[in-house]
Amino acid sequence: MIIGVGIDVVDVERFMATLERTPRLREKLFTVEERDLPASSLAARFAAKEAIAKALGAPGTMHWHDATVHRVVGGPPEVELRGTVQARADELGVRHWHLSISHDAGISSAMVIAEG
């Protein structure tokens, strides 16, 4: 059963300019393992986290560090949840995530389906 669907699109140049203007934002949005990724990958991770939040109804109580997106060579990216994001997913009955990330022509995007 589909519990939620989320999608987000990020302009990479604009996103990176925002990170440069607000240095602490990188630490707020990304886990240690995500922070040093290339610009398009960082923007895609942000889009994925936004899509996850949307699929969960976007409650303002979730923390950015409680979701990590892992690259899997030869497979789809994987979502790792903990803390506030995992609690919301559990509350809604989410048991599996389907995530697709793309970046091209200065745009990063992510689409997620939360399945119960």
Coordinates of C-alpha atoms in Angstrom, one line a residue:
M1 CA 0.0 0.0 0.0
I2 CA 1.3 3.5 -0.9
I3 CA 1.4 5.7 2.2
G4 CA 2.9 8.8 0.6
V5 CA 4.6 10.2 -2.4
G6 CA 7.1 13.1 -2.5
I7 CA 9.0 14.9 -5.2
D8 CA 11.4 17.8 -5.1
V9 CA 13.5 19.7 -7.7
V10 CA 16.6 21.8 -6.8
D11 CA 18.5 24.3 -8.9
V12 CA 22.1 23.3 -8.1
E13 CA 23.8 26.7 -8.6
R14 CA 21.2 28.5 -6.5
F15 CA 21.4 25.8 -3.8
M16 CA 25.2 26.0 -3.6
A17 CA 25.1 29.8 -3.4
T18 CA 22.8 29.4 -0.4
L19 CA 25.2 27.0 1.2
E20 CA 28.1 29.4 0.6
R21 CA 26.1 32.4 2.1
T22 CA 25.1 30.3 5.1
P23 CA 28.0 28.0 6.0
R24 CA 26.3 26.4 9.0
L25 CA 23.5 25.3 6.8
R26 CA 25.6 22.5 5.3
E27 CA 26.0 21.1 8.8
K28 CA 22.3 21.4 9.6
L29 CA 21.1 19.7 6.4
F30 CA 23.6 16.9 5.9
T31 CA 25.2 14.1 7.9
V32 CA 29.0 14.0 8.1
E33 CA 29.2 11.4 5.3
E34 CA 27.1 13.5 3.0
R35 CA 28.7 17.0 3.5
D36 CA 31.6 16.7 1.1
L37 CA 29.8 15.3 -1.9
P38 CA 29.9 17.1 -5.3
A39 CA 27.4 20.0 -5.8
S40 CA 24.9 18.1 -7.9
S41 CA 25.0 15.1 -5.4
L42 CA 24.5 17.5 -2.4
A43 CA 21.5 19.1 -4.2
A44 CA 20.1 15.7 -5.0
R45 CA 20.4 14.6 -1.4
F46 CA 18.6 17.7 -0.3
A47 CA 15.9 17.1 -2.9
A48 CA 15.6 13.5 -1.6
K49 CA 15.2 14.6 2.0
E50 CA 12.6 17.1 1.0
A51 CA 10.7 14.4 -1.0
I52 CA 10.9 12.1 2.1
A53 CA 9.5 14.8 4.3
K54 CA 6.6 15.4 1.8
A55 CA 5.8 11.7 1.7
L56 CA 5.5 11.8 5.5
G57 CA 3.2 14.8 5.5
A58 CA 6.0 17.3 6.1
P59 CA 5.6 17.7 9.9
G60 CA 7.9 20.4 11.2
T61 CA 9.2 18.2 14.0
M62 CA 11.6 16.1 11.8
H63 CA 15.3 16.8 11.8
W64 CA 17.4 16.8 8.6
H65 CA 20.2 14.6 10.2
D66 CA 17.6 11.8 10.8
A67 CA 17.6 10.9 7.1
T68 CA 20.6 9.8 5.1
V69 CA 20.6 8.9 1.4
H70 CA 23.3 6.3 0.5
R71 CA 24.6 5.7 -3.0
V72 CA 24.5 2.0 -4.0
V73 CA 26.7 1.1 -6.9
G74 CA 24.6 -0.7 -9.5
G75 CA 21.4 -0.2 -7.7
P76 CA 18.9 2.5 -6.5
P77 CA 19.9 4.8 -3.7
E78 CA 18.9 3.7 -0.2
V79 CA 17.2 5.6 2.5
E80 CA 18.5 5.3 6.1
L81 CA 16.2 6.8 8.8
R82 CA 16.5 7.3 12.5
G83 CA 15.2 9.4 15.3
T84 CA 12.4 11.9 14.3
V85 CA 12.0 10.8 10.7
Q86 CA 12.0 7.1 11.6
A87 CA 9.4 7.8 14.3
R88 CA 7.1 9.5 11.8
A89 CA 7.6 6.7 9.3
D90 CA 6.7 4.2 12.0
E91 CA 3.6 6.2 13.0
L92 CA 2.4 6.1 9.4
G93 CA 3.3 2.4 8.9
V94 CA 6.0 2.9 6.3
R95 CA 8.0 -0.3 5.8
H96 CA 9.8 0.3 2.5
W97 CA 11.1 3.3 0.5
H98 CA 11.4 3.6 -3.3
L99 CA 13.7 6.5 -4.2
S100 CA 14.9 7.8 -7.5
I101 CA 17.5 10.7 -7.8
S102 CA 18.6 12.5 -10.9
H103 CA 20.7 15.4 -11.9
D104 CA 21.3 17.0 -15.3
A105 CA 21.6 20.5 -16.8
G106 CA 22.0 22.2 -13.4
I107 CA 18.9 20.6 -11.8
S108 CA 18.8 17.9 -9.2
S109 CA 15.6 16.0 -8.5
A110 CA 14.2 13.2 -6.3
M111 CA 11.0 11.2 -6.2
V112 CA 10.1 8.9 -3.4
I113 CA 7.3 6.5 -2.6
A114 CA 6.7 5.4 1.0
E115 CA 5.2 2.0 1.1
G116 CA 3.4 0.2 4.0

